[in-house]
C-alpha cells in the first residue's frame, strides 16, 4: 500500500483511514488487538509545510502526555542514552556502539564527496545488542537512508513495527530533524520524507481518538 500526499497531516489521516478500513485484525504478543497492514509506504512530498502537525495534534489531547517537538528534536540530536529505554535513536545515530558517529563521520562526508551516492545509510538496529530473543525493547525505526536528487535531500525511514497513530508522528518528525540537519550541512534544500513500515498498525483502543482526528482534520 502506497500513500503520497503533499503535507504530513493529510498523509497521516489518509494512512490511518486506509489501515483502519483495510487492515487485518491482529493480536500482538502483549495481547493488544490492532488492525495491521504490511509494507505501508507513506510519502510526504513537502515535509517543510507541516511535518510537526501530527505530533502537535497528539500533544494537545488530554488522554496522554505526548512529547513536544522540542523534546523530540533534543532526543534525536543527542548522543546520550535514555534513562527510560534500552536504546535511544540519537545515541545510535551519533555514537553507535559507543564510538561511531554515523551522520558526521559517514553520511555527510560521503554525500559531500559523491552527492549521487546510494550508500548514505544509517543503521539503528544493532544485531549485537538487539538480536536477543529475551529482549523486548528494541528499535522500531531500524534504518535511515539519505538520497540527494535535484539538489534536494530526500530521506527514507524503514520502520519494522509502526504504531501508526501514536508512533508515526514522532518518527516522522525525528526523520525531518535529521533531514533538515543534513540538508543544512550540505547546503541543499529539503526534499520528500518517506516511511516504509513493515507492520503498520492501529490499536483498537484508539478508535474514539481516531474518529476525533478524522472529524477535526
mmCIF file of C-alpha atoms in Angstrom:
data_model
loop_
_atom_site.group_PDB
_atom_site.id
_atom_site.type_symbol
_atom_site.label_atom_id
_atom_site.label_comp_id
_atom_site.label_asym_id
_atom_site.label_seq_id
_atom_site.Cartn_x
_atom_site.Cartn_y
_atom_site.Cartn_z
ATOM 1 C CA UNK A 1 0.000 0.000 0.000
ATOM 2 C CA UNK A 2 1.409 3.385 -1.018
ATOM 3 C CA UNK A 3 0.256 6.849 0.041
ATOM 4 C CA UNK A 4 1.634 10.065 -1.443
ATOM 5 C CA UNK A 5 0.470 13.399 -0.084
ATOM 6 C CA UNK A 6 1.796 16.955 -0.175
ATOM 7 C CA UNK A 7 1.506 17.568 3.573
ATOM 8 C CA UNK A 8 2.062 15.441 6.668
ATOM 9 C CA UNK A 9 -1.299 15.865 8.376
ATOM 10 C CA UNK A 10 -3.149 14.684 5.286
ATOM 11 C CA UNK A 11 -0.719 11.785 4.786
ATOM 12 C CA UNK A 12 -1.254 10.704 8.400
ATOM 13 C CA UNK A 13 -5.027 10.949 8.163
ATOM 14 C CA UNK A 14 -5.198 9.028 4.865
ATOM 15 C CA UNK A 15 -2.845 6.276 6.044
ATOM 16 C CA UNK A 16 -4.797 5.846 9.282
ATOM 17 C CA UNK A 17 -8.044 5.591 7.349
ATOM 18 C CA UNK A 18 -6.625 3.019 4.945
ATOM 19 C CA UNK A 19 -5.212 0.806 7.690
ATOM 20 C CA UNK A 20 -8.394 1.080 9.744
ATOM 21 C CA UNK A 21 -10.573 0.125 6.780
ATOM 22 C CA UNK A 22 -8.388 -2.495 5.125
ATOM 23 C CA UNK A 23 -6.157 -3.840 7.902
ATOM 24 C CA UNK A 24 -6.451 -7.378 9.207
ATOM 25 C CA UNK A 25 -7.328 -7.938 12.851
ATOM 26 C CA UNK A 26 -4.231 -8.953 14.752
ATOM 27 C CA UNK A 27 -3.375 -9.592 18.409
ATOM 28 C CA UNK A 28 0.236 -8.863 19.346
ATOM 29 C CA UNK A 29 2.444 -10.631 21.884
ATOM 30 C CA UNK A 30 1.141 -8.334 24.624
ATOM 31 C CA UNK A 31 -2.447 -9.280 23.874
ATOM 32 C CA UNK A 32 -3.363 -5.889 22.375
ATOM 33 C CA UNK A 33 -5.716 -6.048 19.415
ATOM 34 C CA UNK A 34 -4.930 -3.947 16.369
ATOM 35 C CA UNK A 35 -5.582 -3.607 12.660
ATOM 36 C CA UNK A 36 -2.476 -4.210 10.565
ATOM 37 C CA UNK A 37 -1.236 -3.638 7.019
ATOM 38 C CA UNK A 38 2.111 -4.931 5.803
ATOM 39 C CA UNK A 39 4.698 -2.814 3.989
ATOM 40 C CA UNK A 40 2.944 0.551 4.112
ATOM 41 C CA UNK A 41 4.713 3.361 2.236
ATOM 42 C CA UNK A 42 3.847 6.917 3.289
ATOM 43 C CA UNK A 43 5.497 9.743 1.370
ATOM 44 C CA UNK A 44 5.207 13.370 2.471
ATOM 45 C CA UNK A 45 6.204 15.352 -0.586
ATOM 46 C CA UNK A 46 6.685 18.680 1.237
ATOM 47 C CA UNK A 47 7.617 17.950 4.872
ATOM 48 C CA UNK A 48 8.584 21.594 5.462
ATOM 49 C CA UNK A 49 4.926 22.525 5.238
ATOM 50 C CA UNK A 50 3.590 20.851 8.377
ATOM 51 C CA UNK A 51 5.626 17.798 9.405
ATOM 52 C CA UNK A 52 5.135 18.627 13.083
ATOM 53 C CA UNK A 53 1.354 18.910 12.965
ATOM 54 C CA UNK A 54 0.530 15.235 13.687
ATOM 55 C CA UNK A 55 2.720 15.316 16.828
ATOM 56 C CA UNK A 56 1.227 18.671 17.861
ATOM 57 C CA UNK A 57 -2.282 17.243 17.499
ATOM 58 C CA UNK A 58 -1.421 14.330 19.797
ATOM 59 C CA UNK A 59 0.247 16.650 22.319
ATOM 60 C CA UNK A 60 -2.964 18.676 22.608
ATOM 61 C CA UNK A 61 -5.084 15.664 23.582
ATOM 62 C CA UNK A 62 -5.939 15.188 27.244
ATOM 63 C CA UNK A 63 -5.753 11.375 27.263
ATOM 64 C CA UNK A 64 -1.973 11.208 27.449
ATOM 65 C CA UNK A 65 1.251 13.188 27.728
ATOM 66 C CA UNK A 66 2.987 13.441 24.365
ATOM 67 C CA UNK A 67 6.466 14.940 23.871
ATOM 68 C CA UNK A 68 6.760 18.406 22.372
ATOM 69 C CA UNK A 69 8.554 18.980 19.071
ATOM 70 C CA UNK A 70 11.437 20.492 21.004
ATOM 71 C CA UNK A 71 11.729 17.371 23.163
ATOM 72 C CA UNK A 72 11.613 15.112 20.108
ATOM 73 C CA UNK A 73 14.369 17.171 18.467
ATOM 74 C CA UNK A 74 16.611 17.030 21.526
ATOM 75 C CA UNK A 75 16.301 13.249 21.788
ATOM 76 C CA UNK A 76 17.192 12.554 18.142
ATOM 77 C CA UNK A 77 20.086 15.053 18.112
ATOM 78 C CA UNK A 78 21.627 13.886 21.397
ATOM 79 C CA UNK A 79 24.286 11.183 21.603
ATOM 80 C CA UNK A 80 23.294 10.441 25.212
ATOM 81 C CA UNK A 81 21.471 7.278 26.210
ATOM 82 C CA UNK A 82 17.968 7.156 27.597
ATOM 83 C CA UNK A 83 17.005 6.630 31.233
ATOM 84 C CA UNK A 84 13.716 5.030 30.191
ATOM 85 C CA UNK A 85 14.637 2.792 27.236
ATOM 86 C CA UNK A 86 17.358 0.301 26.441
ATOM 87 C CA UNK A 87 18.096 2.310 23.297
ATOM 88 C CA UNK A 88 17.935 5.918 22.119
ATOM 89 C CA UNK A 89 17.874 6.823 18.435
ATOM 90 C CA UNK A 90 20.147 9.836 18.829
ATOM 91 C CA UNK A 91 22.753 7.772 20.610
ATOM 92 C CA UNK A 92 22.729 5.226 17.793
ATOM 93 C CA UNK A 93 22.999 7.931 15.144
ATOM 94 C CA UNK A 94 25.837 9.884 16.747
ATOM 95 C CA UNK A 95 27.570 7.239 18.873
ATOM 96 C CA UNK A 96 26.727 3.780 17.508
ATOM 97 C CA UNK A 97 28.172 1.080 19.786
ATOM 98 C CA UNK A 98 29.679 3.928 21.776
ATOM 99 C CA UNK A 99 32.087 5.040 19.038
ATOM 100 C CA UNK A 100 30.643 5.597 15.527
ATOM 101 C CA UNK A 101 29.102 8.935 14.507
ATOM 102 C CA UNK A 102 27.190 7.652 11.508
ATOM 103 C CA UNK A 103 25.980 11.057 10.325
ATOM 104 C CA UNK A 104 29.044 13.267 10.811
ATOM 105 C CA UNK A 105 31.695 10.649 10.017
ATOM 106 C CA UNK A 106 29.987 8.826 7.158
ATOM 107 C CA UNK A 107 26.798 10.244 5.627
ATOM 108 C CA UNK A 108 27.906 13.873 5.381
ATOM 109 C CA UNK A 109 31.439 13.166 4.060
ATOM 110 C CA UNK A 110 30.038 10.608 1.601
ATOM 111 C CA UNK A 111 27.405 12.936 0.158
ATOM 112 C CA UNK A 112 29.866 15.830 0.095
ATOM 113 C CA UNK A 113 32.214 13.701 -1.997
ATOM 114 C CA UNK A 114 29.581 11.978 -4.137
ATOM 115 C CA UNK A 115 26.132 13.539 -3.972
ATOM 116 C CA UNK A 116 24.643 10.776 -6.150
ATOM 117 C CA UNK A 117 25.686 8.011 -3.734
ATOM 118 C CA UNK A 118 23.071 5.454 -2.735
ATOM 119 C CA UNK A 119 25.141 4.313 0.252
ATOM 120 C CA UNK A 120 24.185 7.100 2.668
ATOM 121 C CA UNK A 121 22.553 4.798 5.199
ATOM 122 C CA UNK A 122 22.336 4.958 8.980
ATOM 123 C CA UNK A 123 21.605 1.759 10.900
ATOM 124 C CA UNK A 124 19.671 1.957 14.155
ATOM 125 C CA UNK A 125 19.339 -1.782 14.672
ATOM 126 C CA UNK A 126 22.366 -3.301 16.386
ATOM 127 C CA UNK A 127 22.414 -7.099 15.971
ATOM 128 C CA UNK A 128 24.976 -7.421 18.766
ATOM 129 C CA UNK A 129 22.559 -5.854 21.268
ATOM 130 C CA UNK A 130 19.157 -6.382 19.685
ATOM 131 C CA UNK A 131 19.209 -9.887 18.201
ATOM 132 C CA UNK A 132 18.392 -11.474 21.535
ATOM 133 C CA UNK A 133 15.131 -13.397 21.955
ATOM 134 C CA UNK A 134 14.912 -12.375 25.607
ATOM 135 C CA UNK A 135 14.811 -8.641 24.763
ATOM 136 C CA UNK A 136 11.530 -6.874 24.114
ATOM 137 C CA UNK A 137 12.660 -3.247 23.873
ATOM 138 C CA UNK A 138 14.409 -2.962 20.505
ATOM 139 C CA UNK A 139 14.292 -0.168 17.896
ATOM 140 C CA UNK A 140 11.214 0.182 15.721
ATOM 141 C CA UNK A 141 12.931 2.625 13.362
ATOM 142 C CA UNK A 142 15.726 0.427 12.066
ATOM 143 C CA UNK A 143 17.426 2.441 9.330
ATOM 144 C CA UNK A 144 17.508 5.853 7.651
ATOM 145 C CA UNK A 145 18.612 6.465 4.070
ATOM 146 C CA UNK A 146 19.542 9.854 2.626
ATOM 147 C CA UNK A 147 19.375 10.419 -1.121
ATOM 148 C CA UNK A 148 20.298 13.608 -2.968
ATOM 149 C CA UNK A 149 18.326 14.338 -6.138
ATOM 150 C CA UNK A 150 17.909 17.675 -7.940
ATOM 151 C CA UNK A 151 19.860 19.438 -5.174
ATOM 152 C CA UNK A 152 17.412 18.231 -2.521
ATOM 153 C CA UNK A 153 17.957 15.821 0.359
ATOM 154 C CA UNK A 154 15.290 13.110 0.405
ATOM 155 C CA UNK A 155 15.024 10.798 3.397
ATOM 156 C CA UNK A 156 13.505 7.337 3.870
ATOM 157 C CA UNK A 157 12.970 5.703 7.244
ATOM 158 C CA UNK A 158 12.474 1.939 7.485
ATOM 159 C CA UNK A 159 10.270 1.034 10.458
ATOM 160 C CA UNK A 160 9.902 -2.639 11.346
ATOM 161 C CA UNK A 161 6.876 -2.111 13.626
ATOM 162 C CA UNK A 162 4.921 1.123 13.441
ATOM 163 C CA UNK A 163 2.135 2.217 15.784
ATOM 164 C CA UNK A 164 0.692 4.459 13.104
ATOM 165 C CA UNK A 165 -1.451 6.552 15.442
ATOM 166 C CA UNK A 166 0.941 7.188 18.353
ATOM 167 C CA UNK A 167 4.359 6.376 16.907
ATOM 168 C CA UNK A 168 4.403 7.664 13.325
ATOM 169 C CA UNK A 169 4.109 11.396 14.166
ATOM 170 C CA UNK A 170 7.224 11.324 16.384
ATOM 171 C CA UNK A 171 9.169 9.103 13.965
ATOM 172 C CA UNK A 172 8.328 11.371 11.030
ATOM 173 C CA UNK A 173 9.443 14.434 12.946
ATOM 174 C CA UNK A 174 12.665 12.727 14.039
ATOM 175 C CA UNK A 175 13.429 11.926 10.412
ATOM 176 C CA UNK A 176 12.716 15.523 9.437
ATOM 177 C CA UNK A 177 15.083 16.857 12.103
ATOM 178 C CA UNK A 178 17.924 14.718 10.723
ATOM 179 C CA UNK A 179 16.921 15.557 7.151
ATOM 180 C CA UNK A 180 16.999 19.292 7.921
ATOM 181 C CA UNK A 181 20.347 18.949 9.706
ATOM 182 C CA UNK A 182 21.843 17.078 6.758
ATOM 183 C CA UNK A 183 20.468 19.475 4.150
ATOM 184 C CA UNK A 184 21.807 22.481 6.049
ATOM 185 C CA UNK A 185 25.269 20.920 6.400
ATOM 186 C CA UNK A 186 25.380 20.149 2.666
ATOM 187 C CA UNK A 187 23.910 23.489 1.605
ATOM 188 C CA UNK A 188 20.971 21.785 -0.106
ATOM 189 C CA UNK A 189 17.186 22.026 0.011
ATOM 190 C CA UNK A 190 14.833 19.615 1.770
ATOM 191 C CA UNK A 191 13.092 17.037 -0.399
ATOM 192 C CA UNK A 192 10.486 14.377 0.302
ATOM 193 C CA UNK A 193 10.177 12.337 3.514
ATOM 194 C CA UNK A 194 9.121 8.701 3.260
ATOM 195 C CA UNK A 195 8.443 5.973 5.808
ATOM 196 C CA UNK A 196 8.262 2.286 4.930
ATOM 197 C CA UNK A 197 6.562 0.301 7.690
ATOM 198 C CA UNK A 198 6.881 -3.483 7.728
ATOM 199 C CA UNK A 199 3.959 -3.662 10.147
ATOM 200 C CA UNK A 200 1.753 -0.565 10.121
ATOM 201 C CA UNK A 201 -0.892 -0.973 12.775
ATOM 202 C CA UNK A 202 -3.541 0.873 14.783
ATOM 203 C CA UNK A 203 -4.611 -0.397 18.181
ATOM 204 C CA UNK A 204 -8.366 -0.836 18.512
ATOM 205 C CA UNK A 205 -8.296 1.037 21.823
ATOM 206 C CA UNK A 206 -7.654 4.305 19.935
ATOM 207 C CA UNK A 207 -10.888 4.137 17.946
ATOM 208 C CA UNK A 208 -12.526 7.163 19.581
ATOM 209 C CA UNK A 209 -9.421 9.321 19.258
ATOM 210 C CA UNK A 210 -9.071 8.245 15.642
ATOM 211 C CA UNK A 211 -12.638 9.316 14.883
ATOM 212 C CA UNK A 212 -11.977 12.651 16.578
ATOM 213 C CA UNK A 213 -8.905 13.229 14.406
ATOM 214 C CA UNK A 214 -10.776 12.464 11.199
ATOM 215 C CA UNK A 215 -13.597 14.819 12.193
ATOM 216 C CA UNK A 216 -11.180 17.638 13.029
ATOM 217 C CA UNK A 217 -8.850 17.439 10.059
#
